[in-house]
CSV table of C-alpha atoms in Angstrom, one decimal:
chain,number,residue,atom,x,y,z
A,1,MET,CA,0.0,0.0,0.0
A,2,ARG,CA,1.4,3.4,-1.1
A,3,VAL,CA,2.4,6.0,1.6
A,4,VAL,CA,3.5,9.6,1.0
A,5,LEU,CA,4.7,12.5,3.1
A,6,GLY,CA,1.8,14.9,3.6
A,7,SER,CA,3.9,17.7,2.2
A,8,GLU,CA,4.6,15.8,-1.0
A,9,ILE,CA,1.0,15.0,-2.0
A,10,LYS,CA,0.9,18.5,-3.6
A,11,ARG,CA,3.6,17.5,-6.0
A,12,VAL,CA,1.4,14.5,-7.0
A,13,ASP,CA,-1.6,16.8,-7.4
A,14,SER,CA,0.4,19.3,-9.5
A,15,TYR,CA,1.7,16.5,-11.8
A,16,THR,CA,-1.8,15.2,-12.3
A,17,ILE,CA,-3.1,18.6,-13.1
A,18,SER,CA,-0.3,20.1,-15.2
A,19,LYS,CA,1.2,17.0,-16.9
A,20,ILE,CA,-1.9,14.8,-17.3
A,21,GLY,CA,-4.4,17.6,-17.7
A,22,ILE,CA,-7.0,16.6,-15.2
A,23,PRO,CA,-8.5,19.9,-13.8
A,24,SER,CA,-8.2,20.4,-10.0
A,25,LEU,CA,-12.0,20.8,-9.7
A,26,VAL,CA,-12.4,17.3,-11.1
A,27,LEU,CA,-10.0,15.9,-8.5
A,28,MET,CA,-11.9,17.9,-5.8
A,29,GLU,CA,-15.3,16.5,-6.9
A,30,ARG,CA,-13.9,12.9,-6.9
A,31,ALA,CA,-12.5,13.5,-3.4
A,32,ALA,CA,-15.7,14.9,-2.0
A,33,TYR,CA,-17.8,12.2,-3.6
A,34,SER,CA,-15.6,9.4,-2.2
A,35,PHE,CA,-15.7,11.1,1.3
A,36,VAL,CA,-19.5,11.4,1.2
A,37,GLU,CA,-19.9,7.8,0.0
A,38,ILE,CA,-18.0,6.5,3.0
A,39,LEU,CA,-19.5,8.9,5.6
A,40,SER,CA,-23.1,8.4,4.5
A,41,LYS,CA,-22.8,4.7,5.4
A,42,GLN,CA,-22.2,5.8,9.0
A,43,LEU,CA,-25.1,8.2,9.1
A,44,LYS,CA,-28.8,7.9,10.2
A,45,GLU,CA,-31.4,9.7,8.2
A,46,THR,CA,-32.1,12.1,11.1
A,47,ASP,CA,-28.4,13.0,11.7
A,48,ARG,CA,-27.6,16.7,11.7
A,49,LEU,CA,-24.2,17.7,10.3
A,50,MET,CA,-22.0,20.7,10.6
A,51,VAL,CA,-19.2,21.0,8.0
A,52,LEU,CA,-16.3,23.1,9.4
A,53,CYS,CA,-14.3,24.6,6.6
A,54,GLY,CA,-11.2,26.7,6.2
A,55,VAL,CA,-10.6,28.8,3.0
A,56,GLY,CA,-8.0,26.6,1.4
A,57,ASN,CA,-8.5,23.6,-0.8
A,58,ASN,CA,-9.3,21.3,2.1
A,59,GLY,CA,-12.1,23.7,2.9
A,60,ALA,CA,-13.2,23.6,-0.7
A,61,ASP,CA,-13.4,19.8,-0.4
A,62,GLY,CA,-15.6,20.4,2.6
A,63,LEU,CA,-17.9,22.7,0.7
A,64,ALA,CA,-18.3,20.2,-2.1
A,65,ALA,CA,-19.0,17.5,0.5
A,66,ALA,CA,-21.6,19.6,2.2
A,67,ARG,CA,-23.4,20.1,-1.2
A,68,MET,CA,-23.4,16.3,-1.8
A,69,LEU,CA,-24.6,15.4,1.7
A,70,ALA,CA,-27.4,17.9,1.4
A,71,GLN,CA,-28.4,16.5,-2.0
A,72,LYS,CA,-28.7,13.1,-0.3
A,73,GLY,CA,-31.2,14.6,2.1
A,74,PHE,CA,-29.2,15.2,5.2
A,75,THR,CA,-29.5,18.3,7.3
A,76,VAL,CA,-26.3,20.2,6.7
A,77,ASN,CA,-24.9,23.5,8.0
A,78,VAL,CA,-21.6,25.0,7.1
A,79,ALA,CA,-19.3,27.1,9.2
A,80,VAL,CA,-16.3,28.8,7.5
A,81,MET,CA,-13.3,30.1,9.5
A,82,GLY,CA,-11.0,32.5,7.7
A,83,GLU,CA,-11.0,35.5,5.4
A,84,GLN,CA,-12.8,35.0,2.1
A,85,GLU,CA,-10.4,37.4,0.4
A,86,ARG,CA,-7.6,34.9,1.0
A,87,ALA,CA,-9.6,31.9,-0.3
A,88,THR,CA,-8.3,29.8,-3.1
A,89,GLU,CA,-10.0,29.9,-6.6
A,90,GLU,CA,-11.3,26.3,-6.0
A,91,TRP,CA,-12.9,27.4,-2.8
A,92,LYS,CA,-14.6,30.3,-4.4
A,93,GLY,CA,-15.9,28.1,-7.1
A,94,GLN,CA,-17.3,25.5,-4.7
A,95,ARG,CA,-18.9,28.2,-2.6
A,96,GLY,CA,-20.6,29.6,-5.7
A,97,ILE,CA,-22.1,26.2,-6.6
A,98,LEU,CA,-23.3,25.7,-3.0
A,99,GLU,CA,-25.0,29.1,-2.9
A,100,ASN,CA,-26.7,28.5,-6.3
A,101,LEU,CA,-28.3,25.4,-4.9
A,102,ASP,CA,-29.3,27.2,-1.7
A,103,ASN,CA,-29.6,24.0,0.3
A,104,CYS,CA,-27.1,24.7,3.1
A,105,LEU,CA,-26.9,27.4,5.7
A,106,ILE,CA,-23.4,29.0,5.5
A,107,LYS,CA,-22.0,31.1,8.3
A,108,MET,CA,-18.7,33.0,7.8
A,109,PHE,CA,-16.3,33.7,10.7
A,110,GLY,CA,-13.5,36.1,9.8
A,111,ARG,CA,-10.2,36.9,11.5
A,112,GLY,CA,-10.7,37.5,15.2
A,113,GLU,CA,-14.4,36.7,15.0
A,114,LYS,CA,-15.6,34.1,17.4
A,115,CYS,CA,-17.0,30.9,15.8
A,116,SER,CA,-20.2,30.7,17.7
A,117,VAL,CA,-21.4,27.2,17.0
A,118,GLN,CA,-23.2,25.0,19.5
A,119,TRP,CA,-21.5,21.7,18.6
A,120,GLU,CA,-23.7,19.7,20.8
A,121,GLU,CA,-26.7,20.4,18.5
A,122,PHE,CA,-25.1,18.3,15.8
A,123,ASP,CA,-24.5,14.6,15.5
A,124,TRP,CA,-21.4,14.9,13.2
A,125,VAL,CA,-18.8,17.5,12.4
A,126,VAL,CA,-17.1,17.2,9.0
A,127,ASP,CA,-13.6,18.5,9.5
A,128,ALA,CA,-12.4,20.4,6.5
A,129,LEU,CA,-10.6,23.2,8.4
A,130,PHE,CA,-6.9,22.4,7.7
A,131,GLY,CA,-5.4,19.8,5.4
A,132,VAL,CA,-1.9,18.3,5.2
A,133,GLY,CA,-0.3,21.7,4.4
A,134,LEU,CA,-0.6,22.9,8.0
A,135,SER,CA,2.9,24.1,9.2
A,136,ARG,CA,2.1,26.4,12.2
A,137,GLU,CA,0.6,25.6,15.6
A,138,LEU,CA,-3.1,26.3,16.0
A,139,GLN,CA,-3.8,29.4,18.0
A,140,GLY,CA,-6.6,31.7,19.0
A,141,ASN,CA,-10.0,30.9,17.7
A,142,TYR,CA,-8.8,27.9,15.7
A,143,ARG,CA,-7.4,26.2,18.8
A,144,ARG,CA,-10.5,27.1,20.9
A,145,VAL,CA,-12.8,25.6,18.3
A,146,VAL,CA,-10.8,22.4,18.1
A,147,GLU,CA,-10.8,22.1,21.9
A,148,GLU,CA,-14.6,22.8,22.0
A,149,ILE,CA,-15.3,20.1,19.5
A,150,ASN,CA,-13.1,17.6,21.3
A,151,ASN,CA,-14.9,18.3,24.6
A,152,SER,CA,-18.3,17.8,23.1
A,153,ASN,CA,-20.0,14.5,22.3
A,154,VAL,CA,-20.2,15.1,18.5
A,155,SER,CA,-18.5,12.6,16.1
A,156,VAL,CA,-15.9,13.9,13.8
A,157,ALA,CA,-15.2,12.8,10.2
A,158,ALA,CA,-12.0,14.3,8.8
A,159,ILE,CA,-11.3,15.1,5.2
A,160,ASP,CA,-7.8,13.9,4.3
A,161,ILE,CA,-6.3,14.4,7.8
A,162,PRO,CA,-7.6,15.7,11.2
A,163,SER,CA,-7.0,19.4,11.5
A,164,GLY,CA,-4.0,20.1,13.7
A,165,VAL,CA,-2.1,17.0,12.7
A,166,ASN,CA,1.2,17.5,10.9
A,167,GLY,CA,0.9,15.6,7.6
A,168,ASP,CA,4.6,14.6,7.6
A,169,THR,CA,5.4,13.7,11.2
A,170,GLY,CA,2.1,13.1,13.0
A,171,GLU,CA,3.0,15.9,15.5
A,172,ILE,CA,0.0,17.7,17.0
A,173,MET,CA,0.3,21.4,16.1
A,174,GLY,CA,-0.9,22.9,19.4
A,175,ALA,CA,-4.2,21.1,19.2
A,176,GLY,CA,-5.8,18.5,16.9
A,177,LEU,CA,-9.3,17.3,16.2
A,178,MET,CA,-10.0,13.8,17.4
A,179,ALA,CA,-11.8,12.0,14.5
A,180,LYS,CA,-13.9,8.9,14.5
A,181,LEU,CA,-12.9,8.4,10.9
A,182,THR,CA,-10.6,9.9,8.3
A,183,VAL,CA,-11.0,9.6,4.5
A,184,THR,CA,-7.7,10.4,2.8
A,185,PHE,CA,-7.0,10.5,-1.0
A,186,GLY,CA,-4.6,8.7,-3.2
A,187,ALA,CA,-2.3,7.3,-0.5
A,188,TYR,CA,-1.8,7.1,3.2
A,189,LYS,CA,-0.2,10.2,4.6
A,190,THR,CA,2.7,9.6,7.0
A,191,GLY,CA,1.1,11.9,9.5
A,192,LEU,CA,-1.9,9.5,9.7
A,193,LEU,CA,0.4,6.5,10.5
A,194,LEU,CA,2.9,8.1,13.0
A,195,TYR,CA,2.0,8.9,16.6
A,196,PRO,CA,0.5,10.9,18.0
A,197,GLY,CA,-1.4,11.8,14.8
A,198,ARG,CA,-2.4,8.2,14.3
A,199,GLY,CA,-4.2,8.3,17.6
A,200,LEU,CA,-6.5,11.1,16.3
A,201,ALA,CA,-7.3,9.7,12.9
A,202,GLY,CA,-9.8,7.0,14.0
A,203,GLU,CA,-10.6,4.5,11.2
A,204,ILE,CA,-8.7,5.4,8.1
A,205,TYR,CA,-10.0,5.0,4.6
A,206,VAL,CA,-7.9,5.6,1.5
A,207,THR,CA,-9.7,6.3,-1.8
A,208,ASP,CA,-8.5,6.5,-5.4
A,209,ILE,CA,-9.4,9.9,-6.9
A,210,GLY,CA,-7.4,9.5,-10.1
A,211,LEU,CA,-4.0,10.9,-9.1
A,212,ALA,CA,-1.4,10.0,-11.8
A,213,GLN,CA,1.1,7.2,-11.2
A,214,GLY,CA,3.8,9.4,-12.7
A,215,GLY,CA,3.2,11.9,-9.8
A,216,PHE,CA,4.0,9.3,-7.2
A,217,GLU,CA,7.2,8.5,-9.0
A,218,GLN,CA,8.3,12.0,-8.2
A,219,VAL,CA,8.2,11.6,-4.4
A,220,ILE,CA,10.1,9.6,-1.8
A,221,PRO,CA,9.2,5.9,-2.2
A,222,MET,CA,7.4,4.6,0.9
A,223,GLU,CA,5.0,1.7,1.6
A,224,MET,CA,3.1,-0.1,4.3
A,225,TYR,CA,1.6,-3.7,4.2
A,226,THR,CA,-1.9,-4.8,4.5
A,227,LYS,CA,-2.6,-8.4,5.4
A,228,GLU,CA,-3.6,-9.2,1.9
A,229,GLU,CA,-0.2,-8.1,0.6
A,230,ILE,CA,1.8,-10.4,2.9
A,231,ARG,CA,3.5,-13.3,1.2
A,232,LEU,CA,5.3,-15.8,3.4
A,233,PRO,CA,8.4,-17.7,2.0
A,234,GLU,CA,7.6,-20.9,0.3
A,235,ARG,CA,8.0,-24.3,2.0
A,236,VAL,CA,9.3,-27.2,-0.1
A,237,PRO,CA,8.0,-30.8,0.4
A,238,TYR,CA,11.4,-32.4,0.2
A,239,ALA,CA,13.2,-30.7,3.1
A,240,ASN,CA,15.4,-31.2,6.1
A,241,LYS,CA,16.5,-29.1,9.0
A,242,GLY,CA,19.2,-27.5,6.9
A,243,THR,CA,16.7,-26.4,4.2
A,244,TYR,CA,15.4,-23.4,6.2
A,245,GLY,CA,18.6,-21.9,7.4
A,246,ARG,CA,21.2,-22.1,10.2
A,247,VAL,CA,20.9,-19.1,12.6
A,248,TYR,CA,23.9,-18.3,14.8
A,249,ILE,CA,23.1,-16.0,17.8
A,250,ILE,CA,26.0,-14.5,19.8
A,251,GLY,CA,25.1,-12.8,23.1
A,252,GLY,CA,24.0,-13.5,26.6
A,253,GLN,CA,26.6,-12.4,29.1
A,254,LYS,CA,26.2,-13.7,32.7
A,255,ASN,CA,22.7,-13.0,34.1
A,256,MET,CA,21.4,-12.0,30.6
A,257,ALA,CA,20.5,-15.4,29.2
A,258,GLY,CA,16.9,-14.5,28.4
A,259,ALA,CA,17.8,-12.2,25.5
A,260,VAL,CA,19.4,-15.0,23.4
A,261,CYS,CA,16.7,-17.4,24.3
A,262,PHE,CA,14.0,-15.0,23.1
A,263,SER,CA,15.9,-14.5,19.8
A,264,ALA,CA,16.2,-18.2,19.3
A,265,LEU,CA,12.6,-18.9,20.0
A,266,GLY,CA,11.6,-16.0,17.6
A,267,ALA,CA,13.8,-17.6,14.9
A,268,TYR,CA,12.3,-21.1,15.5
A,269,GLY,CA,8.8,-19.7,15.6
A,270,CYS,CA,9.2,-18.3,12.0
A,271,GLY,CA,10.6,-21.5,10.5
A,272,ALA,CA,14.4,-21.5,11.0
A,273,GLY,CA,15.8,-25.0,10.7
A,274,LEU,CA,18.7,-24.8,13.1
A,275,VAL,CA,19.7,-22.3,15.8
A,276,LYS,CA,23.0,-22.2,17.5
A,277,ILE,CA,23.5,-20.0,20.6
A,278,GLN,CA,26.9,-18.7,21.6
A,279,THR,CA,26.9,-17.6,25.2
A,280,VAL,CA,28.8,-18.0,28.5
A,281,GLU,CA,29.0,-21.2,30.4
A,282,GLU,CA,27.0,-19.7,33.3
A,283,ASN,CA,23.9,-19.6,31.1
A,284,ARG,CA,24.0,-23.2,30.1
A,285,THR,CA,21.2,-24.5,32.3
A,286,ILE,CA,18.8,-21.6,31.5
A,287,VAL,CA,19.4,-21.9,27.8
A,288,GLN,CA,19.0,-25.6,27.6
A,289,LYS,CA,15.8,-25.4,29.7
A,290,LEU,CA,14.2,-22.6,27.7
A,291,VAL,CA,15.4,-23.6,24.2
A,292,PRO,CA,16.3,-27.3,24.4
A,293,GLN,CA,16.1,-27.6,20.6
A,294,ALA,CA,19.0,-25.1,20.1
A,295,ILE,CA,22.6,-26.1,19.7
A,296,LEU,CA,24.7,-24.6,22.5
A,297,SER,CA,28.3,-23.3,22.3
A,298,THR,CA,30.0,-21.8,25.3
A,299,ASN,CA,33.6,-22.0,24.0
A,300,PRO,CA,34.8,-18.6,22.6
A,301,GLN,CA,37.4,-20.6,20.5
A,302,GLU,CA,34.5,-22.0,18.4
A,303,ILE,CA,33.2,-18.6,17.2
A,304,GLU,CA,35.2,-18.5,14.0
A,305,GLU,CA,34.1,-22.0,13.1
A,306,ASN,CA,30.5,-21.3,14.0
A,307,ILE,CA,30.5,-18.2,11.7
A,308,LYS,CA,31.4,-20.5,8.8
A,309,TRP,CA,28.6,-22.9,9.8
A,310,ALA,CA,25.9,-20.2,9.9
A,311,ASP,CA,23.7,-18.9,7.1
A,312,VAL,CA,22.5,-15.9,9.1
A,313,ILE,CA,24.2,-14.3,12.2
A,314,VAL,CA,22.8,-12.3,15.1
A,315,ILE,CA,25.0,-10.5,17.5
A,316,GLY,CA,24.1,-8.3,20.4
A,317,PRO,CA,21.2,-9.6,22.6
A,318,GLY,CA,22.5,-9.4,26.1
A,319,LEU,CA,26.1,-9.3,24.8
A,320,GLY,CA,27.6,-6.8,27.2
A,321,MET,CA,30.1,-4.0,26.5
A,322,GLU,CA,33.5,-5.8,26.5
A,323,LYS,CA,35.8,-4.3,23.9
A,324,LYS,CA,36.8,-7.8,22.7
A,325,TRP,CA,33.5,-7.9,20.7
A,326,ASN,CA,34.5,-5.0,18.4
A,327,GLU,CA,36.9,-7.2,16.4
A,328,ILE,CA,34.2,-10.0,16.0
A,329,ILE,CA,31.6,-7.4,15.0
A,330,GLY,CA,34.0,-6.2,12.3
A,331,SER,CA,34.7,-9.7,11.0
A,332,LEU,CA,31.0,-10.3,10.8
A,333,VAL,CA,30.4,-7.2,8.8
A,334,ASP,CA,33.1,-8.3,6.4
A,335,SER,CA,32.0,-12.0,6.3
A,336,GLY,CA,29.6,-11.6,3.3
A,337,LYS,CA,26.8,-13.2,5.3
A,338,PRO,CA,23.6,-11.6,6.5
A,339,VAL,CA,24.1,-10.2,9.9
A,340,ILE,CA,21.7,-8.6,12.4
A,341,LEU,CA,23.4,-6.1,14.7
A,342,ASP,CA,21.2,-5.6,17.7
A,343,ALA,CA,21.3,-4.2,21.3
A,344,ASP,CA,24.8,-4.1,22.7
A,345,ALA,CA,26.4,-4.6,19.3
A,346,LEU,CA,24.8,-1.2,18.5
A,347,ASN,CA,26.0,0.3,21.7
A,348,LEU,CA,29.5,-0.9,21.0
A,349,MET,CA,29.3,0.7,17.6
A,350,ALA,CA,28.2,4.0,19.3
A,351,GLU,CA,31.3,3.8,21.5
A,352,HIS,CA,33.4,3.1,18.4
A,353,GLN,CA,32.0,6.2,16.9
A,354,LYS,CA,33.1,8.3,19.9
A,355,SER,CA,36.6,7.0,19.9
A,356,THR,CA,37.3,6.8,16.2
A,357,GLY,CA,34.9,9.2,14.6
A,358,SER,CA,33.5,6.4,12.4
A,359,LEU,CA,30.4,4.5,13.1
A,360,THR,CA,31.1,1.5,10.9
A,361,VAL,CA,33.3,-1.4,12.0
A,362,GLY,CA,35.1,-3.8,9.7
A,363,GLY,CA,36.1,-2.9,6.2
A,364,GLY,CA,32.9,-2.0,4.4
A,365,LYS,CA,32.7,-0.2,1.1
A,366,GLU,CA,33.5,3.5,1.5
A,367,GLY,CA,32.9,3.2,5.2
A,368,LYS,CA,29.4,1.9,4.7
A,369,LEU,CA,27.7,-1.3,6.0
A,370,PRO,CA,27.1,-3.9,3.2
A,371,SER,CA,23.5,-4.3,2.0
A,372,ASN,CA,23.0,-7.5,3.9
A,373,ILE,CA,23.7,-6.0,7.3
A,374,VAL,CA,20.6,-5.2,9.4
A,375,VAL,CA,20.8,-2.7,12.3
A,376,THR,CA,17.8,-2.7,14.8
A,377,PRO,CA,18.0,0.3,17.1
A,378,HIS,CA,15.3,1.6,19.4
A,379,LEU,CA,15.2,5.3,19.9
A,380,GLY,CA,17.7,5.2,22.8
A,381,GLU,CA,20.2,3.2,20.7
A,382,MET,CA,19.7,5.4,17.7
A,383,SER,CA,20.3,8.5,19.9
A,384,ARG,CA,23.7,7.1,20.9
A,385,LEU,CA,24.5,6.0,17.3
A,386,ILE,CA,24.0,9.4,15.8
A,387,GLN,CA,24.5,11.5,18.9
A,388,CYS,CA,21.2,13.2,18.7
A,389,PRO,CA,18.6,13.7,21.5
A,390,ILE,CA,15.6,11.3,21.6
A,391,SER,CA,13.3,14.3,21.6
A,392,VAL,CA,14.6,15.4,18.3
A,393,ILE,CA,14.5,11.9,16.8
A,394,GLN,CA,10.8,11.6,17.9
A,395,LYS,CA,9.9,14.6,15.8
A,396,SER,CA,11.8,13.4,12.7
A,397,LEU,CA,11.5,9.6,12.7
A,398,ILE,CA,11.3,9.2,8.9
A,399,GLN,CA,14.1,11.6,8.2
A,400,THR,CA,16.3,10.0,10.9
A,401,CYS,CA,15.8,6.5,9.5
A,402,ARG,CA,16.3,7.5,5.9
A,403,GLU,CA,19.4,9.6,6.6
A,404,PHE,CA,21.0,6.8,8.8
A,405,GLN,CA,20.7,4.2,6.0
A,406,GLU,CA,21.8,6.7,3.3
A,407,LYS,CA,24.9,7.6,5.3
A,408,TYR,CA,25.9,4.2,6.8
A,409,GLY,CA,24.4,1.7,4.4
A,410,GLY,CA,22.8,-1.6,5.4
A,411,ILE,CA,19.2,-1.9,6.4
A,412,CYS,CA,17.9,0.2,9.2
A,413,VAL,CA,15.1,-1.0,11.5
A,414,LEU,CA,14.1,1.9,13.7
A,415,LYS,CA,11.9,0.5,16.5
A,416,ASP,CA,9.2,2.6,17.9
A,417,ALA,CA,5.4,2.6,18.3
A,418,VAL,CA,5.5,2.6,14.5
A,419,THR,CA,8.6,0.7,13.4
A,420,LEU,CA,10.3,2.0,10.3
A,421,VAL,CA,12.4,-0.1,7.9
A,422,GLN,CA,14.7,1.7,5.3
A,423,ASP,CA,16.4,-0.6,2.9
A,424,GLN,CA,18.1,0.3,-0.4
A,425,GLU,CA,14.8,0.9,-2.2
A,426,LYS,CA,11.9,2.1,0.0
A,427,LEU,CA,10.9,3.2,3.5
A,428,TYR,CA,8.4,0.9,5.1
A,429,LEU,CA,6.1,2.0,7.9
A,430,ASN,CA,4.7,-0.8,10.0
A,431,THR,CA,1.0,-0.7,11.2
A,432,THR,CA,0.8,-3.7,13.4
A,433,GLY,CA,1.7,-3.9,17.1
A,434,ASN,CA,0.6,-2.1,20.3
A,435,ASP,CA,1.8,-0.6,23.5
A,436,GLY,CA,1.6,-3.9,25.3
A,437,MET,CA,4.8,-4.8,23.4
A,438,SER,CA,6.8,-2.3,25.4
A,439,VAL,CA,8.3,-5.0,27.6
A,440,GLY,CA,11.8,-6.4,28.0
A,441,GLY,CA,12.6,-9.1,25.4
A,442,SER,CA,10.2,-8.0,22.7
A,443,GLY,CA,13.0,-6.6,20.6
A,444,ASP,CA,15.0,-9.8,21.0
A,445,VAL,CA,12.1,-11.8,19.7
A,446,LEU,CA,12.0,-9.5,16.6
A,447,THR,CA,15.7,-10.0,16.0
A,448,GLY,CA,15.2,-13.8,15.8
A,449,MET,CA,12.2,-13.4,13.5
A,450,ILE,CA,14.3,-11.2,11.2
A,451,ALA,CA,17.1,-13.8,11.1
A,452,SER,CA,14.6,-16.5,10.0
A,453,PHE,CA,12.9,-14.5,7.3
A,454,ILE,CA,15.9,-13.1,5.6
A,455,PHE,CA,17.4,-16.5,4.8
A,456,GLY,CA,15.2,-18.0,2.1
A,457,VAL,CA,15.3,-21.7,1.2
A,458,LYS,CA,18.2,-24.1,0.6
A,459,SER,CA,17.6,-26.5,-2.3
A,460,GLY,CA,20.2,-29.2,-2.8
A,461,ASN,CA,23.6,-27.6,-2.7
A,462,GLU,CA,22.2,-24.2,-3.7
A,463,THR,CA,21.1,-21.6,-1.2
A,464,LYS,CA,18.3,-19.4,-2.5
A,465,GLN,CA,19.0,-16.4,-0.5
A,466,GLN,CA,16.1,-13.9,-0.1
A,467,LYS,CA,16.6,-11.8,-3.3
A,468,ASN,CA,15.7,-8.6,-1.4
A,469,ILE,CA,16.7,-9.0,2.2
A,470,GLY,CA,14.7,-5.9,3.0
A,471,VAL,CA,11.5,-7.8,2.1
A,472,GLY,CA,12.3,-10.5,4.7
A,473,VAL,CA,13.0,-7.8,7.3
A,474,LYS,CA,9.7,-6.0,6.6
A,475,LEU,CA,7.8,-9.3,6.8
A,476,ALA,CA,9.3,-10.1,10.2
A,477,VAL,CA,8.4,-6.6,11.5
A,478,TYR,CA,4.8,-7.0,10.3
A,479,LEU,CA,4.4,-10.4,11.8
A,480,HIS,CA,6.1,-9.4,15.1
A,481,GLY,CA,3.5,-6.7,15.5
A,482,LEU,CA,0.7,-9.0,14.5
A,483,ALA,CA,1.8,-11.6,17.1
A,484,GLY,CA,1.8,-8.7,19.6
A,485,ASP,CA,-1.8,-7.8,18.6
A,486,ILE,CA,-2.9,-11.4,19.0
A,487,ALA,CA,-1.2,-11.6,22.4
A,488,SER,CA,-2.8,-8.4,23.6
A,489,MET,CA,-6.3,-9.8,22.8
A,490,GLU,CA,-5.6,-12.9,24.7
A,491,LYS,CA,-3.6,-11.6,27.7
A,492,GLY,CA,-4.4,-7.8,27.7
A,493,LYS,CA,-1.8,-5.1,27.0
A,494,ARG,CA,-1.0,-4.6,30.7
A,495,SER,CA,-0.2,-8.3,31.4
A,496,MET,CA,1.5,-9.5,28.2
A,497,ASN,CA,5.2,-10.3,28.0
A,498,ALA,CA,7.8,-11.4,25.5
A,499,MET,CA,6.9,-15.1,25.9
A,500,ASP,CA,3.3,-14.3,25.0
A,501,ILE,CA,4.5,-12.7,21.8
A,502,ILE,CA,6.5,-15.9,21.0
A,503,GLU,CA,3.5,-18.1,21.7
A,504,ALA,CA,1.4,-15.9,19.4
A,505,ILE,CA,3.8,-16.2,16.4
A,506,PRO,CA,2.2,-19.5,15.1
A,507,LYS,CA,-1.2,-17.9,15.3
A,508,ALA,CA,0.0,-14.8,13.4
A,509,ILE,CA,1.5,-17.0,10.7
A,510,MET,CA,-1.7,-19.1,10.4
A,511,ASN,CA,-3.7,-15.9,10.3
A,512,ILE,CA,-1.8,-15.0,7.1
A,513,GLU,CA,-1.7,-18.4,5.6
A,514,ASN,CA,-5.5,-19.0,6.1
A,515,GLN,CA,-6.7,-15.7,4.7
């Protein structure tokens, strides 16, 4: 499913209008029609509607929607905030049509004039105040109106994006309308998928209004997955335990055995054939009890041989911060094999950055990580890697993830409430998962799942490596969140833990396979 930055959709509009020749009023009519078709299915015949408009093109969409709702027989009033002298030509055209039909009561509220609407008198407010182009915080009358509506019992249906939500970052610009549903056009806007904006959007509908494909080729390539788009790796009938990959997990210092166990169980849950855990001798009993099917190695002298044995390597879960690991991380980066750098491996890289001025370890081409290296930082780890405050990263998640991958190479998995994956082709925004997954071990489970899905299938003496490792990474992130969603329904968000996510992995996979 296509995703665009809110600020870039205007480029797609412009391309469609200027290059293809579809008039803007035609696109506006299509947008309003699709919005009304979705909203009308939610309405009762007796519902009273107030359409709240600005004087930009989002407001023009609202005027067109008001006309169409009235023509369907609904009781519709219109309130306009802003100076008519500053209105767009499309807005003026839509107002003229609406006035000619004379089937809606329009009230204008200019600059400094209080918008005196009793919101409780209406069943629905159609939000067409500000669209994705909002760049300043809401103040004065605008903020007051938004807060009044939020404090009333009226349901809100937003056109394109709830007013007050930044279309790029999801940031709330001073105040934001809380919608029951949002109808957006052409593609998901990033501001609807990232928090806190996602929490205000309600149920999101995406409609096709005829925006040109060539326009989308002019903007940053981004995507999200729906369940219908997920394709699991094939299974072959004539198989053995080597067919689906050998995963080697390095980590688990003393008293940190759980991290490698969670990663191993995540890998096995997604179909890995063999998992070998490299840890300290003190962890033997715990590992063999929690993951008896795993191969255990506690001899550091075996690491080099184990690297040769592996198809995919994980390093970092519970690893510790001993400097001896830097050389091993470097050799893994240069090994030519897929490697997931997680947890303390990332923290060691951050320390390496401080002491040498270079983030990358190992050779690497032009100081960059090879394309088969996956880094999986949460915001704290990313903050240390790029030496930037978490508060800044939170407001620029997409930019941070993209710039990190562009500068350092590899594949970046930036873990947050909405996890992002930037590979060499596209940025992926994940839409599964919930706040119940904010528990220790959840990230370790994801690391193991990634290791399983980026391998592929071994056939005879030939290893069919995943052609695009990024696809396997994105699949793992999606299923990790889906397993968390299933666990939350069974255990509740407050009580679920990492083991609940592991136990839900088979259900998540069956959910996809049986659709």
